[in-house]
Coordinates of C-alpha atoms in Angstrom, one line a residue:
X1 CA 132.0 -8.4 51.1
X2 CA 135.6 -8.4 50.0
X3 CA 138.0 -6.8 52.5
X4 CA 139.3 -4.3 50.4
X5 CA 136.0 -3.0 49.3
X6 CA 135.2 -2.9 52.7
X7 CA 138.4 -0.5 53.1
X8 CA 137.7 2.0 50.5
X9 CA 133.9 2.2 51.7
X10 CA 135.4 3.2 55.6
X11 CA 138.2 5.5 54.1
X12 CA 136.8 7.4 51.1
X13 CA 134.5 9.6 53.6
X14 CA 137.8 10.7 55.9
X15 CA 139.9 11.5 52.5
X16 CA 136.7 14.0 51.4
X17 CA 137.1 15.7 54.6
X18 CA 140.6 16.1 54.5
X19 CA 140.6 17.3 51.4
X20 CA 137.8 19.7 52.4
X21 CA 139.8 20.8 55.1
X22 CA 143.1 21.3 53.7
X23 CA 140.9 23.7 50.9
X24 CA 139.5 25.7 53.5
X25 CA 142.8 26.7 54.8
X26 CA 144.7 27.5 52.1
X27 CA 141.6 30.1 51.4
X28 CA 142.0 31.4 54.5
X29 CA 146.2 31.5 54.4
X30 CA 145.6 32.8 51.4
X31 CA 143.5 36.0 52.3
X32 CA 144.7 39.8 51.9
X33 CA 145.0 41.0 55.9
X34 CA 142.9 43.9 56.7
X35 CA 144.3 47.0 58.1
X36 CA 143.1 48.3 60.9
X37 CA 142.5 51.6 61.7
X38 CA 141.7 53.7 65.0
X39 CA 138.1 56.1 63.9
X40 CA 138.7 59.4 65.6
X41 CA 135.5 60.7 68.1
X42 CA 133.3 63.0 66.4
X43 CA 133.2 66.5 67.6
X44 CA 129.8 67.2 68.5
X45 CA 127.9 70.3 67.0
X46 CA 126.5 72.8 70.1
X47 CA 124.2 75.8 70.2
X48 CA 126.0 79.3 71.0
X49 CA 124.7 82.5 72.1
X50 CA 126.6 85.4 73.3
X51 CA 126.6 87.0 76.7
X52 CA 125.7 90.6 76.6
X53 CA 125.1 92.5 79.3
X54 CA 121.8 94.5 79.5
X55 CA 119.4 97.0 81.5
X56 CA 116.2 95.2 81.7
X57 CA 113.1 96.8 84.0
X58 CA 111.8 93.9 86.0
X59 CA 108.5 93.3 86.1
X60 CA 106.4 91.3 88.0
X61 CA 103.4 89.1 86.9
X62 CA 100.0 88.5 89.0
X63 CA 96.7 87.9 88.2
X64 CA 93.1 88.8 89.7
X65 CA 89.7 89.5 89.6
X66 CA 88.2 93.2 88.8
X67 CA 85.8 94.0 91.5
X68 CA 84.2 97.7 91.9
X69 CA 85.5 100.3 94.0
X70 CA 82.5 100.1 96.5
X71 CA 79.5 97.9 96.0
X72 CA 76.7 98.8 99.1
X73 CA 73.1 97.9 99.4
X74 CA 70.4 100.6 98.7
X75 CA 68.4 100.5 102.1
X76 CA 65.3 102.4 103.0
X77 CA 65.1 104.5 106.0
X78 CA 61.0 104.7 105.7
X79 CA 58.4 102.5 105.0
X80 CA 55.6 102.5 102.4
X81 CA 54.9 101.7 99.2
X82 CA 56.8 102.0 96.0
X83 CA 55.3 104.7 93.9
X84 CA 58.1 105.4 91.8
X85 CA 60.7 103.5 90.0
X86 CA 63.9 105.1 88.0
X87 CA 64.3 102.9 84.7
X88 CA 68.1 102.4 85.0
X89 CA 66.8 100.4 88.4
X90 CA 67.5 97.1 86.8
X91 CA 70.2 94.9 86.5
X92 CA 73.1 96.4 84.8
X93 CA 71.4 99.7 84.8
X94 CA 73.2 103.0 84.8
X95 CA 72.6 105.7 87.1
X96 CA 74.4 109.6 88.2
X97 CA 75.7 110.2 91.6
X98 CA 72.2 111.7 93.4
X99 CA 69.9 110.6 91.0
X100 CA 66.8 109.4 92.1
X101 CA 66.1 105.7 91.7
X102 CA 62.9 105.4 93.8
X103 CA 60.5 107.0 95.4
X104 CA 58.2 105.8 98.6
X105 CA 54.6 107.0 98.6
X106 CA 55.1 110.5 100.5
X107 CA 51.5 111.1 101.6
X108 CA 51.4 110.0 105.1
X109 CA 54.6 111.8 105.7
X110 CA 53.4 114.9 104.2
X111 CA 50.7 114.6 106.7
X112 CA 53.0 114.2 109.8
X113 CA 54.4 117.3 108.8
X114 CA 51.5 119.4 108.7
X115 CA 51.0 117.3 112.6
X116 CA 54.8 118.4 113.3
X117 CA 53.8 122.3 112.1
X118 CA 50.5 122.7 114.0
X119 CA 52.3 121.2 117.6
X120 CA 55.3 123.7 116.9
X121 CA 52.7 126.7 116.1
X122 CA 51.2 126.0 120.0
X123 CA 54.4 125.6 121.3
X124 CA 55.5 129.0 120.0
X125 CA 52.0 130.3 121.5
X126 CA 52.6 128.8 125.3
X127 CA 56.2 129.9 125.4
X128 CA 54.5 133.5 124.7
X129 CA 52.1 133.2 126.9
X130 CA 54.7 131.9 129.5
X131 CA 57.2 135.0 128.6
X132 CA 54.6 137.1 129.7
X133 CA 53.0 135.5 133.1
X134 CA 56.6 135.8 133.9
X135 CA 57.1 139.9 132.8
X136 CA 53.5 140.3 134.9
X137 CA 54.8 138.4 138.0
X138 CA 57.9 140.4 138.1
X139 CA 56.3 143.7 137.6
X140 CA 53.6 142.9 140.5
X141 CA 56.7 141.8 143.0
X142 CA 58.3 144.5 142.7
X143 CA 55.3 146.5 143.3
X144 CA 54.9 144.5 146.6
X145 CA 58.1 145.1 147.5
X146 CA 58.4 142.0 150.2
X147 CA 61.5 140.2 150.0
X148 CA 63.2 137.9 147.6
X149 CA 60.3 135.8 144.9
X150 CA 60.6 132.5 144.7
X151 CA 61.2 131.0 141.2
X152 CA 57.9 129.5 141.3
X153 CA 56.2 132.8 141.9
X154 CA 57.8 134.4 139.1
X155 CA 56.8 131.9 136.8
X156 CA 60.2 130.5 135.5
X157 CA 59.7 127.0 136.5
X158 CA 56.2 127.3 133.5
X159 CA 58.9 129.5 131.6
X160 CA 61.7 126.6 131.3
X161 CA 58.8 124.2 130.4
X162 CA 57.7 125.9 127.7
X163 CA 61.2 126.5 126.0
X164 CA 61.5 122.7 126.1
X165 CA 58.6 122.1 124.7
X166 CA 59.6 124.7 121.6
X167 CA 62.3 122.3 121.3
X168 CA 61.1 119.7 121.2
X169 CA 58.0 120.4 118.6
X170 CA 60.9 122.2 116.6
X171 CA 62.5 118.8 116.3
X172 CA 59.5 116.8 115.6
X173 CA 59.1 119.1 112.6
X174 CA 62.7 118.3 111.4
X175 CA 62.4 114.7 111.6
X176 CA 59.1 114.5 110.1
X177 CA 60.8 116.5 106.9
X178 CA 63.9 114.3 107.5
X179 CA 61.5 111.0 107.4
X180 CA 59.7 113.1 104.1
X181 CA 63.2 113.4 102.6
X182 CA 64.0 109.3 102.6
X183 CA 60.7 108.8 101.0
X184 CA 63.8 109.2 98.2
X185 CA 66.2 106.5 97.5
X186 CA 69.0 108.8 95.9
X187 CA 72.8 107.0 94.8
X188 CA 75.7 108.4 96.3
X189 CA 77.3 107.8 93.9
X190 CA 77.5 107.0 89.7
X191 CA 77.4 103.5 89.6
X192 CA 75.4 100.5 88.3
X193 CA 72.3 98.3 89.6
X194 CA 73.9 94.6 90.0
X195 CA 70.6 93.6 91.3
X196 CA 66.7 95.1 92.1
X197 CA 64.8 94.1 94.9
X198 CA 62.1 95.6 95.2
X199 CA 58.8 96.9 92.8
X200 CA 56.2 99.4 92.0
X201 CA 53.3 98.8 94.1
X202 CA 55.4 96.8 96.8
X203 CA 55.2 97.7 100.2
X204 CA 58.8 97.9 101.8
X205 CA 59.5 98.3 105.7
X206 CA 62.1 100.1 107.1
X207 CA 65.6 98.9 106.8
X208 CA 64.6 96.7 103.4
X209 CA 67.6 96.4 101.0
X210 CA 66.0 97.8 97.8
X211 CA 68.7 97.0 95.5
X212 CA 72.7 96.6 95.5
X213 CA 74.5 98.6 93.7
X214 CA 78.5 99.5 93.1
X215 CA 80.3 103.0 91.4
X216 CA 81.7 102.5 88.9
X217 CA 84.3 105.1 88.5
X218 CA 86.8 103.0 89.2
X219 CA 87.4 99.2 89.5
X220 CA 89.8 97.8 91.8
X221 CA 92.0 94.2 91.2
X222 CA 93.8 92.4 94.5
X223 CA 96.9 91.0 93.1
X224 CA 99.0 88.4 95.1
X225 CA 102.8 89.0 95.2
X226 CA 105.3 86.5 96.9
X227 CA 107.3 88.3 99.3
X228 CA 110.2 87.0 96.8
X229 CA 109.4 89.2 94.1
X230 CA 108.8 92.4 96.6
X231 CA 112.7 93.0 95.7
X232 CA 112.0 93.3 91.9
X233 CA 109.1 96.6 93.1
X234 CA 109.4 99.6 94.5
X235 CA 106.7 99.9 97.1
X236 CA 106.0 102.2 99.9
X237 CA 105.2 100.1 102.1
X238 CA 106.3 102.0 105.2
X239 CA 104.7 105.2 104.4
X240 CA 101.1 106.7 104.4
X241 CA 100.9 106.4 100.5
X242 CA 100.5 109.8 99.7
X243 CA 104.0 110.9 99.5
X244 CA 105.4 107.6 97.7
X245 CA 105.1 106.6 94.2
X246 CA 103.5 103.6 93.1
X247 CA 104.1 101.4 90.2
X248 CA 101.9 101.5 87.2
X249 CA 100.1 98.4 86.0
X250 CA 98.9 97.1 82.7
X251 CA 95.9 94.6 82.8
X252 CA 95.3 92.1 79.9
X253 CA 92.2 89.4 78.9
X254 CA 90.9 87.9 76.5
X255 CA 87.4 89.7 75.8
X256 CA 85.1 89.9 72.9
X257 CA 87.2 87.3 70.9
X258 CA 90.2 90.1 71.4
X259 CA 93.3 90.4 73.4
X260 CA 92.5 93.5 75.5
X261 CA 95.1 95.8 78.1
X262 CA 93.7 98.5 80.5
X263 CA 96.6 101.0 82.1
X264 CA 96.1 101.5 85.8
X265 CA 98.3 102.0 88.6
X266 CA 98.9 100.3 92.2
X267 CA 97.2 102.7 95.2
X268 CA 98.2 100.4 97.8
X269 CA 98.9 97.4 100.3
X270 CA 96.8 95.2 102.3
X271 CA 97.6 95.4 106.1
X272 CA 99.2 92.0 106.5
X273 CA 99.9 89.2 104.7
X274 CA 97.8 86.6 103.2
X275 CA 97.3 84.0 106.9
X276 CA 96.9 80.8 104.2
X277 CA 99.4 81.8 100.9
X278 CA 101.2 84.4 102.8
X279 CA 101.4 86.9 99.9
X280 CA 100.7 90.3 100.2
X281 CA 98.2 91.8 98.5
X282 CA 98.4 94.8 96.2
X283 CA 95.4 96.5 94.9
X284 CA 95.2 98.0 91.8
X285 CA 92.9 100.9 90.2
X286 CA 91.7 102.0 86.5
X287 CA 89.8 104.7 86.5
X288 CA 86.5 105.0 84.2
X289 CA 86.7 100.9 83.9
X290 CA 83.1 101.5 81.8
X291 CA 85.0 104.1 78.8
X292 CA 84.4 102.5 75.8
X293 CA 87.8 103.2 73.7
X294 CA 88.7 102.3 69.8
X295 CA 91.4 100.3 71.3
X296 CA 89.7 98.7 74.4
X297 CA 86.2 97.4 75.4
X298 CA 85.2 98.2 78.9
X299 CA 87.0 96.1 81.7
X300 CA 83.8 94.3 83.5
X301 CA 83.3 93.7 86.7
X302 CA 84.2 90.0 87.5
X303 CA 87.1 89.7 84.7
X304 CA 90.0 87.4 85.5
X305 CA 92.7 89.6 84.4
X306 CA 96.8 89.1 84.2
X307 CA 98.4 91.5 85.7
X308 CA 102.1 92.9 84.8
X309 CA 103.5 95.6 87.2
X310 CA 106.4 97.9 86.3
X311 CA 109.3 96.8 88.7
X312 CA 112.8 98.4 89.2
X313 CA 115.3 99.0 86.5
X314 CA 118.6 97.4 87.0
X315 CA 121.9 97.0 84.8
X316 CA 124.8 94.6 83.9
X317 CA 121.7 91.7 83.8
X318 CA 122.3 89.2 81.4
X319 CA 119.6 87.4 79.4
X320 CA 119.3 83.6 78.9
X321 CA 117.3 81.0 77.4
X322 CA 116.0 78.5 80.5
X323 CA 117.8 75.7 78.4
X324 CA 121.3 77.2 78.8
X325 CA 120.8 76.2 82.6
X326 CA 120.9 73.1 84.9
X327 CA 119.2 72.1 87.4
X328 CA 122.0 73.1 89.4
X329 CA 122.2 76.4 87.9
X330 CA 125.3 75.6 85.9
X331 CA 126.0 77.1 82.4
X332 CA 128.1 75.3 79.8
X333 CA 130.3 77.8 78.0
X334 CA 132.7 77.3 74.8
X335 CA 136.0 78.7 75.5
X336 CA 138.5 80.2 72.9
X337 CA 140.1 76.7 72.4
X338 CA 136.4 75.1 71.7
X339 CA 136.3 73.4 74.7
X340 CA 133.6 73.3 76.9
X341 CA 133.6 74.8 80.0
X342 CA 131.1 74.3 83.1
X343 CA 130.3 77.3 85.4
X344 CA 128.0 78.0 88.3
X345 CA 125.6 81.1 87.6
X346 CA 124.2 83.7 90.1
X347 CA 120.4 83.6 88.8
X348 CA 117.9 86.8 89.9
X349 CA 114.4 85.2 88.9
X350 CA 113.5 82.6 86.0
X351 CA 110.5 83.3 84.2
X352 CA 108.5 81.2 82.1
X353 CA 110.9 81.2 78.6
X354 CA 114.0 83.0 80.3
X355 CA 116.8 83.1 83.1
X356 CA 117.6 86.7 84.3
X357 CA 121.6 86.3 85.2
X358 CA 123.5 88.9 87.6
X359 CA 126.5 87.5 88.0
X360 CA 128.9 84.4 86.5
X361 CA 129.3 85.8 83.1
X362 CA 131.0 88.3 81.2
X363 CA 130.4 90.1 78.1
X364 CA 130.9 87.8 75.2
X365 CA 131.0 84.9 77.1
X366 CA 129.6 81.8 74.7
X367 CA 126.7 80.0 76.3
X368 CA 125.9 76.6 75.4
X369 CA 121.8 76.5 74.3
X370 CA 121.1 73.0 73.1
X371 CA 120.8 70.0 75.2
X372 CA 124.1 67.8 75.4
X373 CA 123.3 64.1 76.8
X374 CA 126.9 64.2 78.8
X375 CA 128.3 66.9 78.9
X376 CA 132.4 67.2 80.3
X377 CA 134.4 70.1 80.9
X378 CA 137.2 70.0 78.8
X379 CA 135.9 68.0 76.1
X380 CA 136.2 69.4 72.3
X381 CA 133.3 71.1 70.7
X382 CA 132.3 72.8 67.6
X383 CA 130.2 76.1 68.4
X384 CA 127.9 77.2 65.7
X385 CA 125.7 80.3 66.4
X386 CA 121.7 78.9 68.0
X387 CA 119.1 79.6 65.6
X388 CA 116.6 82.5 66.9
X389 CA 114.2 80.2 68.2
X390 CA 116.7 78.9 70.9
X391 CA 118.4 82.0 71.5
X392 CA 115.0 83.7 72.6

């Protein structure tokens, strides 16, 4: 190969880049400079609502089971056999106060009676006799005329012995009637039958439980209450409970495919506190639980109930939603100058959807109600009023 072919072959490939080279830089030498420009932050949008001071009653929530007033077991006092049985002696069966649910085969009672009467009827006859061997004996001392009688002599020793005997016969009578009497099985009280045990034709011994059985003129509901929310009712706790008020109570369940409420009222206070929760216990009462109303079905015993009681009334309480505080129970306010500001809050309770405040704010005061990943005091902001479903 020639030498200068050889040349042109080594330097065409170096001239091409050059050339390359030297085009790519006049583009770029050539090329309009971009401005540049500082973007501004964008103001962020926040949820508002406004402070307003209020008078709110607060109440307190609980929850517990109805239970009956007084639920005892129907014993008998005789034994025998069942000859009588009340219909409403089943379970669930209604009954009066004294009615009679069952009755024990009387007859041999009946008999010990007639026993009791005939004893009593010859105890009457010696003490007669008796009176007058004593009247004789004195009448023929006195006739003798020699000294003081002895007791024995004038009969009173036979006399005192047959008194007794009166008495006693007179009380065998009343317990035989008394023994006739429990061949009854009455109810002290209007009530219902939660369970029967016992039959017609079944022989029961003395001091069998027949049935069990509760009134049912009014139901009663235990209600726990941390010794925390004991400041939000007014109890009278250090009285006898007759001369203090106490709080009225609505009940509400779910019964019959219905929301249902029942209006009662707190009676009292269990004697100490709870040894495991340490609550106290309050104990509620509706009368007539059983009244069957237009607006209410009849509150049944074993219902799991919630519980609201009417607590104190206090004012100058403001109202927030829980989002408009931290965990450090800080609010974040917009001042006149849309700047946010951070403040520490005096909280009364928190409930389930709400804060109650008492003190940190003032009337007007614009509370910050949506969530804000960094929030600074200081920092600009653009308040726009919270849609009611984050104001509530």
């Amino acid at each position: 190969m020639k030498p200068q072919a050889l040349n042109l072959k080594i330097l065409l490939p170096i001239l091409v880049l050059l050339a390359a080279a030297g085009a790519a830089w006049a583009i770029i030498a050539t090329k309009p400079q971009t401005v540049q420009q500082s973007a501004e932050p964008a103001i962020p949008n926040v949820n508002v609502v406004r402070a307003e001071p209020q008078s709110l009653r607060l109440n307190v929530m609980s929850q517990g089971v109805v239970a009956p007033r007084e639920t005892i077991d129907l014993v008998s006092e005789v034994g025998g056999k069942v000859a009588q049985v009340h219909p409403a002696m089943a379970a669930g069966g209604f009954f009066a106060a004294n009615e009679l649910l069952l009755t024990i085969d009387p007859r041999d009672y009946d008999y010990a009676i007639v026993t009791a009467e005939a004893q009593l009827a010859e105890a009457q006859r010696v003490l007669i006799n008796e009176q007058a061997q004593v009247e004789q004996a004195q009448s023929e001392w006195q006739a003798l005329g020699e000294g003081e009688p002895s007791p024995l002599a004038l009969h009173k020793p036979q006399l005192a012995e047959a008194q007794a005997k009166l008495k006693a016969a007179e009380a065998d009578l009343a317990k035989a009637k008394l023994n006739r009497s429990r061949c009854e099985l009455r109810a002290p009280f209007a009530g219902r039958v939660l369970n029967k045990q016992a039959g017609l034709g079944q022989y029961i011994p003395s001091g069998a439980v027949v049935a069990r059985i509760y009134a049912s003129d009014v139901a009663e509901i235990r209600l726990p209450i941390g010794t925390e929310k004991l400041a939000f009712l007014e109890l009278p706790l250090g009285q006898n409970g007759k001369t203090g008020r106490w709080p009225a109570v609505t009940l509400r369940a779910e019964l019959a495919g219905k929301p249902q409420s029942w209006q009662g009222r707190i009676v009292r206070s269990e004697a100490a506190l709870d040894d495991n929760s340490g609550q106290l216990y309050l104990v509620a009462q509706i009368a007539e639980p059983f009244r069957e109303t237009p607006d209410s079905q009849p509150l049944l015993s074993g219902l799991f109930v919630q519980a609201e009681i009417e607590g104190v009334r206090r004012d100058g309480l403001f109202i927030l939603p829980r989002t408009a505080l931290s965990s450090l129970q800080q609010a974040k306010l917009v001042n006149a100058e849309q700047r946010l500001e951070i403040r520490q809050l005096e909280v009364l309770r928190q409930e389930a959807e709400r804060i109650v405040i008492k003190a940190g704010l003032n009337p007007g005061d614009r509370v910050v109600v949506s969530e804000m990943p960094v929030p600074v005091a200081g920092m600009q902001v653009n308040a726009v009023e919270a849609p009611r479903e984050l104001a509530q």
